[in-house]
Amino acid sequence: MTVARQAPYRVGIIGCGRKGTQYARSYALHPATEVVAAADPDPDNLTLFCERFQVPGYRSYEELLANERLDIAAPILPVSENPAVVLGCARADLKAISCEKPMSASLAEADRMVEACAARGIKLAVGDLDRNLPHYRQAVKLLASGELGEVVSISVLDGSGHEMSGGGIQRYSLMRLFAGDADVEWVTGWVDDDPWSDDDQGGAGYVRFVNGVEGVIHRRGSVRQGYEVLCSRGLFVSDGAYVHAWKHAEGGLRPIEGVLPQTHLYRGEATHDAEGWRIMPRQDATVQTMVDALDHDIEPWSNGDNGRKALELAIALRESHRRGHTPVYLPLEDRSLKMIPKPGRWGNKKTVYGKAWYAEQMTR
Ligand SMILES: NC(=O)c1ccc[n+]([C@@H]2O[C@H](COP(=O)([O-])OP(=O)(O)OC[C@H]3O[C@@H](n4cnc5c(N)ncnc54)[C@H](O)[C@@H]3O)[C@@H](O)[C@H]2O)c1
């Protein structure tokens, strides 16, 4: 169903840091959205943002919601703040909330956020994720068309790095996408360091989806990056920069031409636009998926349930290590389980990395 849009969607940015500013730029450039206000308790970040976008600023999200009529609230916050603010926004009269990833430390908080939004009919999007890129959306269409046969297995070639709930969620979310967003049946996994720590760390494992698709999350980086999706009659590969597909034909594998975008995943032709802002194709894609969700009354491509299930996968891999690497079945019963992101995600970066580093980041 297409919903007639009378005017651009009105966006309020909550959290005027590095990523909040990037979101605002993409929302400001999109013809279907406009940034109308912002909130941040940090006076320097708020002032800089309000000067850049010429919008009123508030010291708290409650003040923002009380004074502005919004369609989309975008809390782009340290993870420690995110659940309470998303839940606060879910009590307001909004069409959508778009927050960052990981959405929370604990599964219980993620559950509350998803349920609160669903109960009010508010669309919840989580994260500026690779899965929003047109390359991967097109790959999903190719996989679903059956031209490559059935999806058999998915390899996450460069692993989770040093973060499972932080950077890893990008990868787990894409693995889910290639598996048709099927639920995970069980995993076996291990972590880099201390399985009994709740702090985020690197990890790896084997994932069995309910539809029989297998996933392998490699532990260590290697010369191969990206993803490999093996199918019964072909394969799809992302090398972390470009995407390719091959179909099995007589005599071997033949490249599939003219179906997948041939551009670099993260770079356009230019690095900066005419006004000096860095061009962010993935950020623009993320905003586009939110516009699509509202225009067509569909779930955002990176919805809250996906954010919650990607977090659950990270926690399940560690849980398997805690249980002697035995299989762990999902959904996890203990919703109090949590994974606390690295300090630069959990708290304000200005506090964690220092004012000088931060000022340079914000004015680049
Ligand atoms: N998807 C991605 O690729 C990606 C990339 C970078 C960061 N992130 C995520 O984005 C989030 C923010 O990262 P960042 O780099 O912008 O951090 P940041 O520290 O630069 O910005 C956070 C901002 O939020 C403000 N803030 C804190 N509590 C607030 C509250 N209660 N209400 C309003 N504002 C509040 C801070 O004052 C600061 O301005 C993190 O969760 C991080 O994991 C995602």
Coordinates of C-alpha atoms and ligand atoms in Angstrom, one line a residue:
M1 CA 0.0 0.0 0.0
T2 CA 1.3 3.5 -0.8
V3 CA 0.5 6.2 1.6
A4 CA 0.0 9.6 0.1
R5 CA 2.7 11.9 1.5
Q6 CA 1.4 15.5 1.7
A7 CA 4.7 17.1 2.9
P8 CA 8.2 16.1 3.8
Y9 CA 8.5 13.9 6.9
R10 CA 9.5 16.1 9.8
V11 CA 12.6 14.7 11.6
G12 CA 13.9 15.5 15.0
I13 CA 17.6 14.5 15.7
I14 CA 18.2 13.5 19.3
G15 CA 22.0 13.4 19.9
C16 CA 24.0 15.9 17.8
G17 CA 27.3 14.0 17.8
R18 CA 29.2 12.5 14.9
K19 CA 26.7 10.1 13.7
G20 CA 23.7 12.3 14.5
T21 CA 25.2 15.0 12.2
Q22 CA 25.7 12.5 9.4
Y23 CA 22.0 11.4 9.7
A24 CA 20.9 15.0 9.6
R25 CA 22.8 15.7 6.5
S26 CA 21.2 12.7 4.7
Y27 CA 17.7 13.7 6.0
A28 CA 18.3 17.3 4.9
L29 CA 19.3 16.2 1.4
H30 CA 16.4 13.8 0.9
P31 CA 13.4 15.5 -0.8
A32 CA 10.9 13.5 1.3
T33 CA 12.4 14.5 4.7
E34 CA 13.4 17.7 6.5
V35 CA 15.3 18.2 9.8
V36 CA 13.1 20.5 11.9
A37 CA 14.7 20.4 15.4
A38 CA 17.4 18.8 17.5
A39 CA 18.1 17.9 21.2
D40 CA 21.4 17.4 23.0
P41 CA 22.5 18.2 26.6
D42 CA 26.0 19.0 25.3
P43 CA 25.8 22.8 24.6
D44 CA 28.7 22.8 22.1
N45 CA 27.4 20.0 20.0
L46 CA 23.9 21.4 20.1
T47 CA 25.0 24.9 19.0
L48 CA 27.2 23.6 16.2
F49 CA 24.3 21.4 14.9
C50 CA 21.7 24.1 15.1
E51 CA 24.0 26.6 13.2
R52 CA 24.6 24.0 10.5
F53 CA 21.0 23.0 10.0
Q54 CA 19.3 26.2 11.0
V55 CA 16.9 24.5 13.4
P56 CA 15.8 25.1 17.0
G57 CA 17.7 23.1 19.7
Y58 CA 16.6 21.7 23.0
R59 CA 18.6 20.5 25.9
S60 CA 16.5 17.3 26.3
Y61 CA 14.5 15.0 24.1
E62 CA 11.4 15.5 26.3
E63 CA 11.5 19.3 25.6
L64 CA 11.9 18.6 21.9
L65 CA 8.9 16.2 21.8
A66 CA 6.8 18.7 23.8
N67 CA 7.5 21.6 21.5
E68 CA 7.8 20.1 18.0
R69 CA 5.5 18.1 15.8
L70 CA 7.6 15.3 14.4
D71 CA 7.0 12.3 12.1
I72 CA 10.4 10.7 12.7
A73 CA 12.5 10.9 15.9
A74 CA 16.1 9.9 15.3
P75 CA 17.9 9.2 18.6
I76 CA 21.5 8.7 17.6
L77 CA 23.0 8.1 21.0
P78 CA 25.5 6.3 23.1
V79 CA 24.1 2.8 23.7
S80 CA 23.8 3.5 27.5
E81 CA 21.2 6.2 26.8
N82 CA 19.4 4.6 23.9
P83 CA 16.8 2.3 25.4
A84 CA 15.3 4.9 27.8
V85 CA 15.1 7.5 25.0
V86 CA 13.6 5.2 22.5
L87 CA 11.0 4.1 25.0
G88 CA 10.3 7.8 25.8
C89 CA 9.9 8.6 22.1
A90 CA 7.5 5.5 21.8
R91 CA 5.1 7.4 24.1
A92 CA 4.9 10.3 21.7
D93 CA 2.8 10.8 18.6
L94 CA 5.3 9.7 16.0
K95 CA 5.3 7.7 12.8
A96 CA 8.8 6.3 13.2
I97 CA 11.8 6.1 15.4
S98 CA 15.3 5.5 13.9
C99 CA 18.0 4.7 16.4
E100 CA 21.5 3.4 16.1
K101 CA 23.1 0.0 16.8
P102 CA 23.5 -1.9 19.0
M103 CA 20.1 -0.9 20.2
S104 CA 20.8 -1.9 23.8
A105 CA 23.1 -4.0 26.0
S106 CA 20.5 -6.5 27.2
L107 CA 17.9 -8.6 25.3
A108 CA 15.2 -7.5 27.8
E109 CA 15.7 -3.8 26.8
A110 CA 15.6 -4.7 23.1
D111 CA 12.4 -6.6 23.7
R112 CA 10.8 -3.6 25.5
M113 CA 11.8 -1.3 22.7
V114 CA 10.4 -3.5 19.9
E115 CA 7.2 -4.2 21.8
A116 CA 6.6 -0.6 22.8
C117 CA 6.9 0.6 19.2
A118 CA 4.8 -2.3 17.9
A119 CA 2.0 -1.5 20.4
R120 CA 1.8 2.1 19.2
G121 CA 2.2 1.3 15.5
I122 CA 5.5 3.2 15.4
K123 CA 8.0 1.9 12.9
L124 CA 11.3 1.2 14.5
A125 CA 14.6 1.2 12.5
V126 CA 17.9 0.2 14.1
G127 CA 21.2 1.2 12.6
D128 CA 22.9 2.6 9.5
L129 CA 23.6 -0.9 8.3
D130 CA 25.3 -2.4 5.3
R131 CA 22.1 -4.4 4.7
N132 CA 20.5 -1.1 3.6
L133 CA 22.9 -0.7 0.6
P134 CA 21.2 -1.1 -2.8
H135 CA 23.9 -3.7 -3.7
Y136 CA 22.7 -6.0 -1.0
R137 CA 19.0 -5.3 -1.6
Q138 CA 19.5 -6.2 -5.2
A139 CA 21.4 -9.3 -4.2
V140 CA 18.4 -10.4 -2.1
K141 CA 16.2 -10.1 -5.1
L142 CA 18.7 -12.2 -7.1
L143 CA 18.8 -14.9 -4.4
A144 CA 15.0 -14.9 -4.0
S145 CA 14.6 -15.3 -7.8
G146 CA 16.0 -18.8 -7.6
E147 CA 18.4 -18.1 -10.5
L148 CA 21.3 -19.3 -8.4
G149 CA 19.3 -22.1 -6.9
E150 CA 18.9 -22.4 -3.1
V151 CA 21.0 -20.6 -0.6
V152 CA 23.2 -23.3 1.0
S153 CA 25.7 -21.5 3.2
I154 CA 27.0 -18.0 4.1
S155 CA 30.5 -17.2 5.2
V156 CA 31.3 -14.0 7.0
L157 CA 34.9 -13.9 5.8
D158 CA 36.4 -11.2 8.0
G159 CA 34.8 -12.2 11.2
S160 CA 33.6 -9.9 14.0
G161 CA 36.8 -8.0 14.5
H162 CA 37.0 -7.0 18.1
E163 CA 33.4 -6.3 18.6
M164 CA 30.4 -8.6 18.3
S165 CA 27.6 -6.4 19.5
G166 CA 29.3 -3.3 18.0
G167 CA 30.7 -4.0 14.5
G168 CA 29.6 -7.6 14.4
I169 CA 26.0 -6.7 14.3
Q170 CA 26.6 -5.2 10.8
R171 CA 27.7 -8.6 9.7
Y172 CA 25.2 -10.8 11.5
S173 CA 22.4 -8.6 10.2
L174 CA 23.7 -9.2 6.6
M175 CA 24.0 -12.9 7.2
R176 CA 20.4 -13.0 8.3
L177 CA 19.4 -11.1 5.2
F178 CA 21.2 -13.6 2.9
A179 CA 19.4 -16.4 4.8
G180 CA 16.1 -14.8 3.9
D181 CA 15.8 -13.3 7.4
A182 CA 15.1 -16.7 8.7
D183 CA 15.3 -17.2 12.4
V184 CA 18.4 -18.9 13.9
E185 CA 17.7 -22.4 15.2
W186 CA 21.0 -22.9 17.0
V187 CA 24.6 -21.7 17.2
T188 CA 27.9 -22.9 18.5
G189 CA 30.4 -20.2 19.2
W190 CA 33.4 -18.9 21.1
V191 CA 34.8 -15.5 22.1
D192 CA 38.3 -14.1 22.0
D193 CA 38.9 -13.4 25.5
D194 CA 36.8 -14.1 28.6
P195 CA 33.5 -15.8 28.0
W196 CA 32.3 -14.8 31.5
S197 CA 32.8 -11.1 30.8
D198 CA 29.7 -9.1 29.7
D199 CA 32.0 -6.7 27.8
D200 CA 31.9 -6.8 24.0
Q201 CA 34.8 -8.7 22.4
G202 CA 35.6 -10.6 19.2
G203 CA 34.0 -13.9 18.5
A204 CA 33.1 -16.5 15.9
G205 CA 31.0 -19.5 15.4
Y206 CA 28.6 -21.7 13.4
V207 CA 25.0 -20.7 12.8
R208 CA 22.2 -23.0 11.8
F209 CA 19.0 -21.2 10.5
V210 CA 15.6 -22.8 10.8
N211 CA 15.4 -23.1 7.0
G212 CA 18.6 -25.2 7.0
V213 CA 20.9 -22.5 5.7
E214 CA 24.3 -22.7 7.4
G215 CA 26.4 -19.7 8.4
V216 CA 30.1 -19.5 9.4
I217 CA 31.5 -16.5 11.1
H218 CA 35.2 -16.6 10.7
R219 CA 37.3 -15.6 13.7
R220 CA 40.3 -13.9 12.1
G221 CA 40.7 -11.5 9.2
S222 CA 42.5 -12.8 6.2
V223 CA 43.2 -11.8 2.6
R224 CA 39.5 -12.5 1.8
Q225 CA 37.0 -9.9 3.1
G226 CA 33.3 -9.6 2.9
Y227 CA 30.8 -12.4 2.4
E228 CA 30.4 -15.5 0.3
V229 CA 26.9 -16.9 -0.3
L230 CA 27.1 -20.3 -1.8
C231 CA 24.0 -21.5 -3.6
S232 CA 23.1 -24.8 -5.3
R233 CA 23.6 -23.3 -8.8
G234 CA 25.8 -20.3 -8.2
L235 CA 27.2 -17.9 -5.8
F236 CA 27.1 -14.3 -4.6
V237 CA 30.2 -12.6 -3.3
S238 CA 30.9 -9.3 -1.7
D239 CA 34.6 -8.6 -1.3
G240 CA 33.9 -5.7 1.1
A241 CA 34.2 -3.2 -1.8
Y242 CA 32.3 -4.6 -4.8
V243 CA 29.7 -7.3 -5.3
H244 CA 29.6 -10.1 -7.9
A245 CA 27.5 -13.2 -8.7
W246 CA 28.2 -16.3 -10.8
K247 CA 25.9 -18.9 -12.1
H248 CA 26.8 -22.5 -12.8
A249 CA 26.5 -23.3 -16.5
E250 CA 28.0 -25.9 -18.7
G251 CA 31.8 -25.7 -18.5
G252 CA 31.9 -23.9 -15.1
L253 CA 30.8 -20.7 -13.4
R254 CA 29.8 -17.7 -15.6
P255 CA 29.5 -14.2 -14.2
I256 CA 26.0 -12.7 -14.1
E257 CA 26.1 -9.4 -15.8
G258 CA 23.8 -6.4 -15.6
V259 CA 22.0 -7.3 -12.4
L260 CA 24.0 -6.0 -9.5
P261 CA 25.2 -2.4 -9.0
Q262 CA 28.9 -2.2 -10.1
T263 CA 29.7 0.8 -8.0
H264 CA 31.9 0.7 -4.8
L265 CA 29.8 -0.2 -1.8
Y266 CA 30.8 2.8 0.3
R267 CA 32.2 5.3 -2.1
G268 CA 30.5 7.4 -4.8
E269 CA 32.4 9.0 -7.7
A270 CA 33.3 12.0 -5.5
T271 CA 34.3 11.9 -1.8
H272 CA 32.8 15.3 -0.9
D273 CA 29.8 17.2 -2.2
A274 CA 29.8 20.9 -3.4
E275 CA 29.3 22.2 0.1
G276 CA 32.2 20.2 1.5
W277 CA 30.3 17.5 3.3
R278 CA 31.6 13.9 2.9
I279 CA 29.3 11.9 0.7
M280 CA 27.9 8.9 2.6
P281 CA 26.2 6.4 0.3
R282 CA 25.2 4.0 3.1
Q283 CA 23.8 6.8 5.2
D284 CA 21.7 8.0 2.3
A285 CA 20.5 4.4 1.7
T286 CA 19.5 4.2 5.3
V287 CA 17.4 7.3 5.1
Q288 CA 15.9 6.1 1.8
T289 CA 14.8 2.8 3.5
M290 CA 13.0 4.8 6.2
V291 CA 11.2 6.9 3.5
D292 CA 10.2 3.7 1.7
A293 CA 8.9 2.3 5.0
L294 CA 6.7 5.3 5.6
D295 CA 5.6 5.8 2.0
H296 CA 4.6 2.2 1.5
D297 CA 3.6 1.4 5.1
I298 CA 6.1 -1.5 5.3
E299 CA 8.7 -2.4 7.9
P300 CA 12.0 -0.6 7.7
W301 CA 14.6 -2.7 6.0
S302 CA 16.7 -2.7 9.2
N303 CA 13.8 -2.9 11.6
G304 CA 13.9 -3.3 15.4
D305 CA 13.3 -7.0 15.3
N306 CA 16.4 -7.4 13.1
G307 CA 18.4 -5.3 15.5
R308 CA 17.2 -7.4 18.4
K309 CA 18.0 -10.7 16.6
A310 CA 21.4 -9.6 15.5
L311 CA 22.2 -8.7 19.2
E312 CA 20.8 -12.1 20.3
L313 CA 23.0 -13.9 17.9
A314 CA 26.1 -12.1 19.3
I315 CA 25.1 -13.1 22.8
A316 CA 24.2 -16.7 21.8
L317 CA 27.7 -17.2 20.4
R318 CA 29.2 -16.2 23.7
E319 CA 26.6 -18.2 25.6
S320 CA 27.8 -21.3 23.7
H321 CA 31.3 -20.7 24.9
R322 CA 30.0 -20.3 28.4
R323 CA 28.3 -23.8 28.1
G324 CA 31.5 -25.5 26.8
H325 CA 30.9 -24.7 23.1
T326 CA 27.7 -26.7 23.1
P327 CA 24.8 -25.8 20.8
V328 CA 22.6 -23.0 22.1
Y329 CA 19.1 -22.8 20.8
L330 CA 17.3 -19.6 20.1
P331 CA 15.4 -17.6 21.2
L332 CA 17.5 -17.3 24.4
E333 CA 15.3 -17.8 27.4
D334 CA 17.3 -15.6 29.7
R335 CA 16.5 -12.1 28.5
S336 CA 18.6 -10.5 31.2
L337 CA 21.7 -11.6 29.2
K338 CA 23.6 -8.6 27.9
M339 CA 26.7 -7.5 26.0
I340 CA 28.1 -4.1 27.0
P341 CA 29.6 -2.3 24.0
K342 CA 33.1 -0.8 23.9
P343 CA 33.4 2.5 25.8
G344 CA 33.3 4.7 22.6
R345 CA 29.8 3.3 21.8
W346 CA 28.5 2.9 25.4
G347 CA 29.3 6.5 26.4
N348 CA 29.9 9.9 24.8
K349 CA 32.9 9.9 22.5
K350 CA 34.0 13.3 23.7
T351 CA 34.4 11.9 27.2
V352 CA 36.1 8.7 26.1
Y353 CA 38.5 10.1 23.5
G354 CA 39.0 13.6 24.8
K355 CA 37.9 17.1 23.7
A356 CA 40.7 17.8 21.2
W357 CA 40.1 14.6 19.3
Y358 CA 36.4 15.2 19.3
A359 CA 36.5 18.8 18.2
E360 CA 38.6 17.7 15.2
Q361 CA 36.1 15.0 14.3
M362 CA 33.1 17.4 14.6
T363 CA 34.6 20.1 12.4
R364 CA 36.1 17.9 9.7
Ligands
LIG1 N1 26.0 2.3 12.1 C1 27.2 2.7 12.1 O1 28.0 2.3 11.2 C2 27.7 3.5 13.3 C3 28.9 4.3 13.1 C4 29.3 5.1 14.2 C5 28.5 5.1 15.3 N2 27.4 4.4 15.4 C6 26.6 4.4 16.7 O2 26.0 5.7 16.8 C7 25.9 6.0 18.1 C8 26.4 7.4 18.4 O3 27.8 7.5 18.0 P1 28.5 8.9 17.7 O4 29.7 8.6 17.1 O5 27.5 9.9 17.1 O6 28.7 9.3 19.3 P2 29.0 10.8 19.8 O7 29.6 10.6 21.2 O8 29.8 11.6 18.8 O9 27.6 11.5 19.9 C9 26.6 11.2 20.9 C10 25.8 12.5 21.2 O10 24.7 12.1 21.9 C11 24.5 13.1 22.9 N3 23.7 12.6 24.0 C12 24.1 11.8 25.0 N4 23.0 11.5 25.8 C13 22.0 12.1 25.3 C14 20.6 12.2 25.6 N5 20.0 11.6 26.6 N6 19.7 13.0 24.8 C15 20.2 13.7 23.8 N7 21.5 13.6 23.4 C16 22.4 12.9 24.1 C17 25.9 13.5 23.3 O11 26.0 14.8 24.0 C18 26.6 13.5 21.9 O12 26.5 14.8 21.3 C19 26.5 4.9 18.9 O13 25.5 4.1 19.4 C20 27.4 4.2 17.9 O14 27.4 2.8 18.2 C21 27.0 3.6 14.4

